[in-house]
Amino acid sequence: MGRETQGFAALPPSQRQLAAGIGALHRWSRIHSAEGRAAGTAPAREARRRRLEQQADPDGLLSPKELEAAVDRLSRAHMRKAALASAKARAARKRVA
């Protein structure tokens, strides 16, 4: 029997999402300071920044100041895209209700 059919991976996606959420809540319940939360999310923030830098300047031609500005714009565009998707989802739920 392969790993993909055992444990967490064997759960259907909806159950896997719930199980992951439970684990996240348990983890963050043990971290009580803002510094601890920041340290816990630092690797993800750094990875996101590297990915945005790669998108903004795949050839490495921008100056640090230009790169910072481009990353900021990409980050803001990402947040607006998420807000748009959220608004569309809310509107769709309202139409169904």
PDB file of N, CA and C in Angstrom:
ATOM      1  N   MET A   1       0.841  -1.172   0.000  1.00  0.00           N
ATOM      2  CA  MET A   1       0.000   0.000   0.000  1.00  0.00           C
ATOM      3  C   MET A   1       0.890   1.240   0.000  1.00  0.00           C
ATOM      4  N   GLY A   2       0.650   2.173  -0.935  1.00  0.00           N
ATOM      5  CA  GLY A   2       1.472   3.369  -1.043  1.00  0.00           C
ATOM      6  C   GLY A   2       1.122   4.410   0.008  1.00  0.00           C
ATOM      7  N   ARG A   3       2.020   5.329   0.204  1.00  0.00           N
ATOM      8  CA  ARG A   3       1.806   6.397   1.191  1.00  0.00           C
ATOM      9  C   ARG A   3       0.578   7.227   0.874  1.00  0.00           C
ATOM     10  N   GLU A   4       0.292   7.408  -0.417  1.00  0.00           N
ATOM     11  CA  GLU A   4      -0.820   8.266  -0.792  1.00  0.00           C
ATOM     12  C   GLU A   4      -2.170   7.717  -0.351  1.00  0.00           C
ATOM     13  N   THR A   5      -2.224   6.466   0.062  1.00  0.00           N
ATOM     14  CA  THR A   5      -3.486   5.877   0.510  1.00  0.00           C
ATOM     15  C   THR A   5      -3.526   5.704   2.014  1.00  0.00           C
ATOM     16  N   GLN A   6      -2.598   6.298   2.725  1.00  0.00           N
ATOM     17  CA  GLN A   6      -2.542   6.146   4.177  1.00  0.00           C
ATOM     18  C   GLN A   6      -2.603   7.507   4.858  1.00  0.00           C
ATOM     19  N   GLY A   7      -3.110   7.511   6.077  1.00  0.00           N
ATOM     20  CA  GLY A   7      -3.066   8.696   6.923  1.00  0.00           C
ATOM     21  C   GLY A   7      -3.741   9.909   6.325  1.00  0.00           C
ATOM     22  N   PHE A   8      -3.112  11.042   6.562  1.00  0.00           N
ATOM     23  CA  PHE A   8      -3.641  12.341   6.162  1.00  0.00           C
ATOM     24  C   PHE A   8      -3.956  12.397   4.669  1.00  0.00           C
ATOM     25  N   ALA A   9      -3.076  11.857   3.845  1.00  0.00           N
ATOM     26  CA  ALA A   9      -3.251  11.920   2.395  1.00  0.00           C
ATOM     27  C   ALA A   9      -4.451  11.118   1.927  1.00  0.00           C
ATOM     28  N   ALA A  10      -4.896  10.155   2.719  1.00  0.00           N
ATOM     29  CA  ALA A  10      -6.026   9.329   2.312  1.00  0.00           C
ATOM     30  C   ALA A  10      -7.361  10.037   2.540  1.00  0.00           C
ATOM     31  N   LEU A  11      -7.360  11.113   3.300  1.00  0.00           N
ATOM     32  CA  LEU A  11      -8.600  11.826   3.571  1.00  0.00           C
ATOM     33  C   LEU A  11      -9.093  12.549   2.326  1.00  0.00           C
ATOM     34  N   PRO A  12     -10.411  12.671   2.174  1.00  0.00           N
ATOM     35  CA  PRO A  12     -10.936  13.511   1.088  1.00  0.00           C
ATOM     36  C   PRO A  12     -10.518  14.968   1.333  1.00  0.00           C
ATOM     37  N   PRO A  13     -10.448  15.772   0.294  1.00  0.00           N
ATOM     38  CA  PRO A  13      -9.971  17.153   0.450  1.00  0.00           C
ATOM     39  C   PRO A  13     -10.691  17.951   1.535  1.00  0.00           C
ATOM     40  N   SER A  14     -11.999  17.820   1.654  1.00  0.00           N
ATOM     41  CA  SER A  14     -12.716  18.608   2.664  1.00  0.00           C
ATOM     42  C   SER A  14     -12.294  18.196   4.074  1.00  0.00           C
ATOM     43  N   GLN A  15     -12.089  16.916   4.311  1.00  0.00           N
ATOM     44  CA  GLN A  15     -11.650  16.452   5.617  1.00  0.00           C
ATOM     45  C   GLN A  15     -10.185  16.813   5.866  1.00  0.00           C
ATOM     46  N   ARG A  16      -9.380  16.771   4.815  1.00  0.00           N
ATOM     47  CA  ARG A  16      -7.969  17.141   4.940  1.00  0.00           C
ATOM     48  C   ARG A  16      -7.865  18.612   5.339  1.00  0.00           C
ATOM     49  N   GLN A  17      -8.720  19.451   4.753  1.00  0.00           N
ATOM     50  CA  GLN A  17      -8.725  20.871   5.080  1.00  0.00           C
ATOM     51  C   GLN A  17      -9.115  21.084   6.538  1.00  0.00           C
ATOM     52  N   LEU A  18     -10.129  20.369   7.004  1.00  0.00           N
ATOM     53  CA  LEU A  18     -10.534  20.487   8.403  1.00  0.00           C
ATOM     54  C   LEU A  18      -9.422  20.023   9.342  1.00  0.00           C
ATOM     55  N   ALA A  19      -8.789  18.902   9.016  1.00  0.00           N
ATOM     56  CA  ALA A  19      -7.710  18.375   9.857  1.00  0.00           C
ATOM     57  C   ALA A  19      -6.535  19.352   9.904  1.00  0.00           C
ATOM     58  N   ALA A  20      -6.197  19.944   8.778  1.00  0.00           N
ATOM     59  CA  ALA A  20      -5.106  20.915   8.738  1.00  0.00           C
ATOM     60  C   ALA A  20      -5.461  22.139   9.573  1.00  0.00           C
ATOM     61  N   GLY A  21      -6.710  22.573   9.494  1.00  0.00           N
ATOM     62  CA  GLY A  21      -7.152  23.715  10.288  1.00  0.00           C
ATOM     63  C   GLY A  21      -7.059  23.443  11.777  1.00  0.00           C
ATOM     64  N   ILE A  22      -7.410  22.222  12.181  1.00  0.00           N
ATOM     65  CA  ILE A  22      -7.294  21.836  13.590  1.00  0.00           C
ATOM     66  C   ILE A  22      -5.842  21.910  14.029  1.00  0.00           C
ATOM     67  N   GLY A  23      -4.952  21.376  13.212  1.00  0.00           N
ATOM     68  CA  GLY A  23      -3.529  21.413  13.540  1.00  0.00           C
ATOM     69  C   GLY A  23      -3.006  22.831  13.644  1.00  0.00           C
ATOM     70  N   ALA A  24      -3.431  23.696  12.724  1.00  0.00           N
ATOM     71  CA  ALA A  24      -2.982  25.086  12.755  1.00  0.00           C
ATOM     72  C   ALA A  24      -3.469  25.788  14.016  1.00  0.00           C
ATOM     73  N   LEU A  25      -4.724  25.559  14.376  1.00  0.00           N
ATOM     74  CA  LEU A  25      -5.251  26.190  15.587  1.00  0.00           C
ATOM     75  C   LEU A  25      -4.509  25.718  16.830  1.00  0.00           C
ATOM     76  N   HIS A  26      -4.187  24.433  16.883  1.00  0.00           N
ATOM     77  CA  HIS A  26      -3.416  23.923  18.024  1.00  0.00           C
ATOM     78  C   HIS A  26      -2.038  24.565  18.072  1.00  0.00           C
ATOM     79  N   ARG A  27      -1.388  24.650  16.913  1.00  0.00           N
ATOM     80  CA  ARG A  27      -0.052  25.245  16.888  1.00  0.00           C
ATOM     81  C   ARG A  27      -0.079  26.688  17.377  1.00  0.00           C
ATOM     82  N   TRP A  28      -0.977  27.503  16.809  1.00  0.00           N
ATOM     83  CA  TRP A  28      -0.993  28.921  17.133  1.00  0.00           C
ATOM     84  C   TRP A  28      -1.540  29.175  18.525  1.00  0.00           C
ATOM     85  N   SER A  29      -2.245  28.210  19.114  1.00  0.00           N
ATOM     86  CA  SER A  29      -2.728  28.398  20.493  1.00  0.00           C
ATOM     87  C   SER A  29      -1.576  28.404  21.489  1.00  0.00           C
ATOM     88  N   ARG A  30      -0.434  27.861  21.097  1.00  0.00           N
ATOM     89  CA  ARG A  30       0.722  27.784  21.998  1.00  0.00           C
ATOM     90  C   ARG A  30       1.672  28.970  21.825  1.00  0.00           C
ATOM     91  N   ILE A  31       1.385  29.856  20.890  1.00  0.00           N
ATOM     92  CA  ILE A  31       2.263  31.003  20.627  1.00  0.00           C
ATOM     93  C   ILE A  31       1.507  32.257  21.058  1.00  0.00           C
ATOM     94  N   HIS A  32       2.007  32.932  22.091  1.00  0.00           N
ATOM     95  CA  HIS A  32       1.251  34.008  22.711  1.00  0.00           C
ATOM     96  C   HIS A  32       1.780  35.410  22.417  1.00  0.00           C
ATOM     97  N   SER A  33       2.926  35.524  21.801  1.00  0.00           N
ATOM     98  CA  SER A  33       3.480  36.857  21.557  1.00  0.00           C
ATOM     99  C   SER A  33       3.449  37.190  20.077  1.00  0.00           C
ATOM    100  N   ALA A  34       3.395  38.476  19.802  1.00  0.00           N
ATOM    101  CA  ALA A  34       3.442  38.939  18.419  1.00  0.00           C
ATOM    102  C   ALA A  34       4.775  38.530  17.776  1.00  0.00           C
ATOM    103  N   GLU A  35       5.846  38.565  18.568  1.00  0.00           N
ATOM    104  CA  GLU A  35       7.157  38.178  18.044  1.00  0.00           C
ATOM    105  C   GLU A  35       7.167  36.697  17.666  1.00  0.00           C
ATOM    106  N   GLY A  36       6.533  35.870  18.482  1.00  0.00           N
ATOM    107  CA  GLY A  36       6.461  34.443  18.186  1.00  0.00           C
ATOM    108  C   GLY A  36       5.662  34.163  16.927  1.00  0.00           C
ATOM    109  N   ARG A  37       4.548  34.897  16.765  1.00  0.00           N
ATOM    110  CA  ARG A  37       3.743  34.714  15.557  1.00  0.00           C
ATOM    111  C   ARG A  37       4.518  35.175  14.331  1.00  0.00           C
ATOM    112  N   ALA A  38       5.225  36.294  14.461  1.00  0.00           N
ATOM    113  CA  ALA A  38       6.016  36.800  13.342  1.00  0.00           C
ATOM    114  C   ALA A  38       7.122  35.808  12.980  1.00  0.00           C
ATOM    115  N   ALA A  39       7.769  35.241  13.986  1.00  0.00           N
ATOM    116  CA  ALA A  39       8.835  34.265  13.722  1.00  0.00           C
ATOM    117  C   ALA A  39       8.265  33.001  13.080  1.00  0.00           C
ATOM    118  N   GLY A  40       7.068  32.621  13.490  1.00  0.00           N
ATOM    119  CA  GLY A  40       6.453  31.417  12.939  1.00  0.00           C
ATOM    120  C   GLY A  40       6.067  31.548  11.483  1.00  0.00           C
ATOM    121  N   THR A  41       5.756  32.755  11.059  1.00  0.00           N
ATOM    122  CA  THR A  41       5.345  32.969   9.670  1.00  0.00           C
ATOM    123  C   THR A  41       6.464  33.534   8.797  1.00  0.00           C
ATOM    124  N   ALA A  42       7.623  33.813   9.389  1.00  0.00           N
ATOM    125  CA  ALA A  42       8.741  34.407   8.639  1.00  0.00           C
ATOM    126  C   ALA A  42       9.169  33.569   7.431  1.00  0.00           C
ATOM    127  N   PRO A  43       9.307  32.243   7.555  1.00  0.00           N
ATOM    128  CA  PRO A  43       9.721  31.478   6.379  1.00  0.00           C
ATOM    129  C   PRO A  43       8.730  31.593   5.210  1.00  0.00           C
ATOM    130  N   ALA A  44       7.447  31.608   5.507  1.00  0.00           N
ATOM    131  CA  ALA A  44       6.445  31.732   4.440  1.00  0.00           C
ATOM    132  C   ALA A  44       6.503  33.120   3.805  1.00  0.00           C
ATOM    133  N   ARG A  45       6.674  34.156   4.630  1.00  0.00           N
ATOM    134  CA  ARG A  45       6.774  35.510   4.081  1.00  0.00           C
ATOM    135  C   ARG A  45       8.006  35.651   3.197  1.00  0.00           C
ATOM    136  N   GLU A  46       9.111  35.073   3.628  1.00  0.00           N
ATOM    137  CA  GLU A  46      10.346  35.152   2.848  1.00  0.00           C
ATOM    138  C   GLU A  46      10.198  34.395   1.528  1.00  0.00           C
ATOM    139  N   ALA A  47       9.580  33.234   1.568  1.00  0.00           N
ATOM    140  CA  ALA A  47       9.372  32.460   0.329  1.00  0.00           C
ATOM    141  C   ALA A  47       8.466  33.222  -0.635  1.00  0.00           C
ATOM    142  N   ARG A  48       7.433  33.855  -0.096  1.00  0.00           N
ATOM    143  CA  ARG A  48       6.525  34.640  -0.948  1.00  0.00           C
ATOM    144  C   ARG A  48       7.274  35.807  -1.570  1.00  0.00           C
ATOM    145  N   ARG A  49       8.120  36.448  -0.785  1.00  0.00           N
ATOM    146  CA  ARG A  49       8.894  37.578  -1.308  1.00  0.00           C
ATOM    147  C   ARG A  49       9.839  37.130  -2.428  1.00  0.00           C
ATOM    148  N   ARG A  50      10.521  36.002  -2.223  1.00  0.00           N
ATOM    149  CA  ARG A  50      11.421  35.489  -3.265  1.00  0.00           C
ATOM    150  C   ARG A  50      10.651  35.170  -4.542  1.00  0.00           C
ATOM    151  N   ARG A  51       9.461  34.600  -4.393  1.00  0.00           N
ATOM    152  CA  ARG A  51       8.654  34.263  -5.574  1.00  0.00           C
ATOM    153  C   ARG A  51       8.236  35.542  -6.303  1.00  0.00           C
ATOM    154  N   LEU A  52       7.819  36.564  -5.556  1.00  0.00           N
ATOM    155  CA  LEU A  52       7.432  37.827  -6.183  1.00  0.00           C
ATOM    156  C   LEU A  52       8.633  38.508  -6.836  1.00  0.00           C
ATOM    157  N   GLU A  53       9.796  38.437  -6.200  1.00  0.00           N
ATOM    158  CA  GLU A  53      11.004  39.010  -6.805  1.00  0.00           C
ATOM    159  C   GLU A  53      11.317  38.318  -8.124  1.00  0.00           C
ATOM    160  N   GLN A  54      11.168  37.005  -8.159  1.00  0.00           N
ATOM    161  CA  GLN A  54      11.429  36.244  -9.386  1.00  0.00           C
ATOM    162  C   GLN A  54      10.437  36.627 -10.483  1.00  0.00           C
ATOM    163  N   GLN A  55       9.182  36.831 -10.095  1.00  0.00           N
ATOM    164  CA  GLN A  55       8.171  37.247 -11.074  1.00  0.00           C
ATOM    165  C   GLN A  55       8.457  38.651 -11.585  1.00  0.00           C
ATOM    166  N   ALA A  56       8.849  39.548 -10.683  1.00  0.00           N
ATOM    167  CA  ALA A  56       9.073  40.942 -11.045  1.00  0.00           C
ATOM    168  C   ALA A  56      10.319  41.131 -11.889  1.00  0.00           C
ATOM    169  N   ASP A  57      11.336  40.322 -11.630  1.00  0.00           N
ATOM    170  CA  ASP A  57      12.629  40.523 -12.296  1.00  0.00           C
ATOM    171  C   ASP A  57      13.302  39.180 -12.573  1.00  0.00           C
ATOM    172  N   PRO A  58      12.756  38.412 -13.518  1.00  0.00           N
ATOM    173  CA  PRO A  58      13.300  37.070 -13.756  1.00  0.00           C
ATOM    174  C   PRO A  58      14.764  37.081 -14.225  1.00  0.00           C
ATOM    175  N   ASP A  59      15.203  38.165 -14.844  1.00  0.00           N
ATOM    176  CA  ASP A  59      16.579  38.230 -15.346  1.00  0.00           C
ATOM    177  C   ASP A  59      17.534  38.948 -14.399  1.00  0.00           C
ATOM    178  N   GLY A  60      17.028  39.444 -13.280  1.00  0.00           N
ATOM    179  CA  GLY A  60      17.876  40.114 -12.295  1.00  0.00           C
ATOM    180  C   GLY A  60      18.459  41.430 -12.768  1.00  0.00           C
ATOM    181  N   LEU A  61      17.700  42.191 -13.528  1.00  0.00           N
ATOM    182  CA  LEU A  61      18.207  43.432 -14.110  1.00  0.00           C
ATOM    183  C   LEU A  61      17.828  44.684 -13.330  1.00  0.00           C
ATOM    184  N   LEU A  62      16.860  44.597 -12.442  1.00  0.00           N
ATOM    185  CA  LEU A  62      16.389  45.783 -11.735  1.00  0.00           C
ATOM    186  C   LEU A  62      17.303  46.142 -10.573  1.00  0.00           C
ATOM    187  N   SER A  63      17.340  47.439 -10.281  1.00  0.00           N
ATOM    188  CA  SER A  63      18.070  47.887  -9.094  1.00  0.00           C
ATOM    189  C   SER A  63      17.257  47.463  -7.863  1.00  0.00           C
ATOM    190  N   PRO A  64      17.889  47.431  -6.689  1.00  0.00           N
ATOM    191  CA  PRO A  64      17.139  47.065  -5.478  1.00  0.00           C
ATOM    192  C   PRO A  64      15.903  47.940  -5.251  1.00  0.00           C
ATOM    193  N   LYS A  65      16.013  49.232  -5.521  1.00  0.00           N
ATOM    194  CA  LYS A  65      14.875  50.139  -5.332  1.00  0.00           C
ATOM    195  C   LYS A  65      13.759  49.815  -6.322  1.00  0.00           C
ATOM    196  N   GLU A  66      14.120  49.588  -7.587  1.00  0.00           N
ATOM    197  CA  GLU A  66      13.120  49.236  -8.598  1.00  0.00           C
ATOM    198  C   GLU A  66      12.476  47.890  -8.286  1.00  0.00           C
ATOM    199  N   LEU A  67      13.284  46.940  -7.839  1.00  0.00           N
ATOM    200  CA  LEU A  67      12.764  45.623  -7.486  1.00  0.00           C
ATOM    201  C   LEU A  67      11.779  45.728  -6.330  1.00  0.00           C
ATOM    202  N   GLU A  68      12.125  46.503  -5.317  1.00  0.00           N
ATOM    203  CA  GLU A  68      11.230  46.696  -4.167  1.00  0.00           C
ATOM    204  C   GLU A  68       9.887  47.260  -4.624  1.00  0.00           C
ATOM    205  N   ALA A  69       9.927  48.255  -5.500  1.00  0.00           N
ATOM    206  CA  ALA A  69       8.687  48.866  -5.990  1.00  0.00           C
ATOM    207  C   ALA A  69       7.868  47.862  -6.803  1.00  0.00           C
ATOM    208  N   ALA A  70       8.533  47.086  -7.627  1.00  0.00           N
ATOM    209  CA  ALA A  70       7.828  46.093  -8.442  1.00  0.00           C
ATOM    210  C   ALA A  70       7.203  45.006  -7.568  1.00  0.00           C
ATOM    211  N   VAL A  71       7.928  44.553  -6.556  1.00  0.00           N
ATOM    212  CA  VAL A  71       7.402  43.540  -5.636  1.00  0.00           C
ATOM    213  C   VAL A  71       6.200  44.099  -4.887  1.00  0.00           C
ATOM    214  N   ASP A  72       6.278  45.355  -4.473  1.00  0.00           N
ATOM    215  CA  ASP A  72       5.158  45.987  -3.776  1.00  0.00           C
ATOM    216  C   ASP A  72       3.920  46.020  -4.676  1.00  0.00           C
ATOM    217  N   ARG A  73       4.103  46.379  -5.936  1.00  0.00           N
ATOM    218  CA  ARG A  73       2.966  46.418  -6.869  1.00  0.00           C
ATOM    219  C   ARG A  73       2.391  45.027  -7.091  1.00  0.00           C
ATOM    220  N   LEU A  74       3.245  44.029  -7.251  1.00  0.00           N
ATOM    221  CA  LEU A  74       2.754  42.659  -7.424  1.00  0.00           C
ATOM    222  C   LEU A  74       1.997  42.177  -6.186  1.00  0.00           C
ATOM    223  N   SER A  75       2.488  42.533  -5.019  1.00  0.00           N
ATOM    224  CA  SER A  75       1.836  42.137  -3.783  1.00  0.00           C
ATOM    225  C   SER A  75       0.461  42.791  -3.671  1.00  0.00           C
ATOM    226  N   ARG A  76       0.387  44.074  -3.986  1.00  0.00           N
ATOM    227  CA  ARG A  76      -0.904  44.768  -3.938  1.00  0.00           C
ATOM    228  C   ARG A  76      -1.859  44.206  -4.983  1.00  0.00           C
ATOM    229  N   ALA A  77      -1.347  43.856  -6.165  1.00  0.00           N
ATOM    230  CA  ALA A  77      -2.197  43.252  -7.202  1.00  0.00           C
ATOM    231  C   ALA A  77      -2.744  41.910  -6.725  1.00  0.00           C
ATOM    232  N   HIS A  78      -1.912  41.131  -6.058  1.00  0.00           N
ATOM    233  CA  HIS A  78      -2.352  39.843  -5.527  1.00  0.00           C
ATOM    234  C   HIS A  78      -3.492  40.032  -4.524  1.00  0.00           C
ATOM    235  N   MET A  79      -3.343  40.991  -3.629  1.00  0.00           N
ATOM    236  CA  MET A  79      -4.375  41.244  -2.625  1.00  0.00           C
ATOM    237  C   MET A  79      -5.672  41.722  -3.271  1.00  0.00           C
ATOM    238  N   ARG A  80      -5.580  42.557  -4.281  1.00  0.00           N
ATOM    239  CA  ARG A  80      -6.785  43.019  -4.967  1.00  0.00           C
ATOM    240  C   ARG A  80      -7.458  41.882  -5.726  1.00  0.00           C
ATOM    241  N   LYS A  81      -6.664  40.993  -6.300  1.00  0.00           N
ATOM    242  CA  LYS A  81      -7.223  39.827  -6.984  1.00  0.00           C
ATOM    243  C   LYS A  81      -7.983  38.951  -5.987  1.00  0.00           C
ATOM    244  N   ALA A  82      -7.419  38.767  -4.800  1.00  0.00           N
ATOM    245  CA  ALA A  82      -8.095  37.987  -3.762  1.00  0.00           C
ATOM    246  C   ALA A  82      -9.380  38.680  -3.326  1.00  0.00           C
ATOM    247  N   ALA A  83      -9.353  39.998  -3.190  1.00  0.00           N
ATOM    248  CA  ALA A  83     -10.549  40.741  -2.803  1.00  0.00           C
ATOM    249  C   ALA A  83     -11.629  40.630  -3.867  1.00  0.00           C
ATOM    250  N   LEU A  84     -11.234  40.668  -5.130  1.00  0.00           N
ATOM    251  CA  LEU A  84     -12.191  40.523  -6.224  1.00  0.00           C
ATOM    252  C   LEU A  84     -12.826  39.136  -6.205  1.00  0.00           C
ATOM    253  N   ALA A  85     -12.016  38.110  -6.008  1.00  0.00           N
ATOM    254  CA  ALA A  85     -12.544  36.746  -5.937  1.00  0.00           C
ATOM    255  C   ALA A  85     -13.501  36.601  -4.761  1.00  0.00           C
ATOM    256  N   SER A  86     -13.173  37.216  -3.643  1.00  0.00           N
ATOM    257  CA  SER A  86     -14.037  37.169  -2.468  1.00  0.00           C
ATOM    258  C   SER A  86     -15.366  37.864  -2.746  1.00  0.00           C
ATOM    259  N   ALA A  87     -15.312  39.019  -3.377  1.00  0.00           N
ATOM    260  CA  ALA A  87     -16.539  39.750  -3.700  1.00  0.00           C
ATOM    261  C   ALA A  87     -17.416  38.952  -4.656  1.00  0.00           C
ATOM    262  N   LYS A  88     -16.799  38.321  -5.644  1.00  0.00           N
ATOM    263  CA  LYS A  88     -17.562  37.489  -6.582  1.00  0.00           C
ATOM    264  C   LYS A  88     -18.212  36.310  -5.861  1.00  0.00           C
ATOM    265  N   ALA A  89     -17.486  35.689  -4.951  1.00  0.00           N
ATOM    266  CA  ALA A  89     -18.023  34.553  -4.204  1.00  0.00           C
ATOM    267  C   ALA A  89     -19.191  34.992  -3.321  1.00  0.00           C
ATOM    268  N   ARG A  90     -19.051  36.152  -2.675  1.00  0.00           N
ATOM    269  CA  ARG A  90     -20.153  36.658  -1.842  1.00  0.00           C
ATOM    270  C   ARG A  90     -21.377  36.949  -2.691  1.00  0.00           C
ATOM    271  N   ALA A  91     -21.174  37.543  -3.860  1.00  0.00           N
ATOM    272  CA  ALA A  91     -22.285  37.858  -4.754  1.00  0.00           C
ATOM    273  C   ALA A  91     -22.967  36.574  -5.241  1.00  0.00           C
ATOM    274  N   ALA A  92     -22.175  35.565  -5.537  1.00  0.00           N
ATOM    275  CA  ALA A  92     -22.749  34.311  -5.994  1.00  0.00           C
ATOM    276  C   ALA A  92     -23.562  33.641  -4.885  1.00  0.00           C
ATOM    277  N   ARG A  93     -23.063  33.693  -3.655  1.00  0.00           N
ATOM    278  CA  ARG A  93     -23.822  33.119  -2.526  1.00  0.00           C
ATOM    279  C   ARG A  93     -25.119  33.887  -2.309  1.00  0.00           C
ATOM    280  N   LYS A  94     -25.076  35.201  -2.483  1.00  0.00           N
ATOM    281  CA  LYS A  94     -26.266  36.028  -2.299  1.00  0.00           C
ATOM    282  C   LYS A  94     -27.319  35.677  -3.351  1.00  0.00           C
ATOM    283  N   ARG A  95     -26.880  35.423  -4.583  1.00  0.00           N
ATOM    284  CA  ARG A  95     -27.817  35.067  -5.655  1.00  0.00           C
ATOM    285  C   ARG A  95     -28.482  33.719  -5.383  1.00  0.00           C
ATOM    286  N   VAL A  96     -27.742  32.794  -4.773  1.00  0.00           N
ATOM    287  CA  VAL A  96     -28.270  31.451  -4.503  1.00  0.00           C
ATOM    288  C   VAL A  96     -29.257  31.495  -3.337  1.00  0.00           C
ATOM    289  N   ALA A  97     -28.997  32.341  -2.358  1.00  0.00           N
ATOM    290  CA  ALA A  97     -29.828  32.387  -1.143  1.00  0.00           C
ATOM    291  C   ALA A  97     -31.181  32.992  -1.376  1.00  0.00           C
TER     292      ALA A  97
END
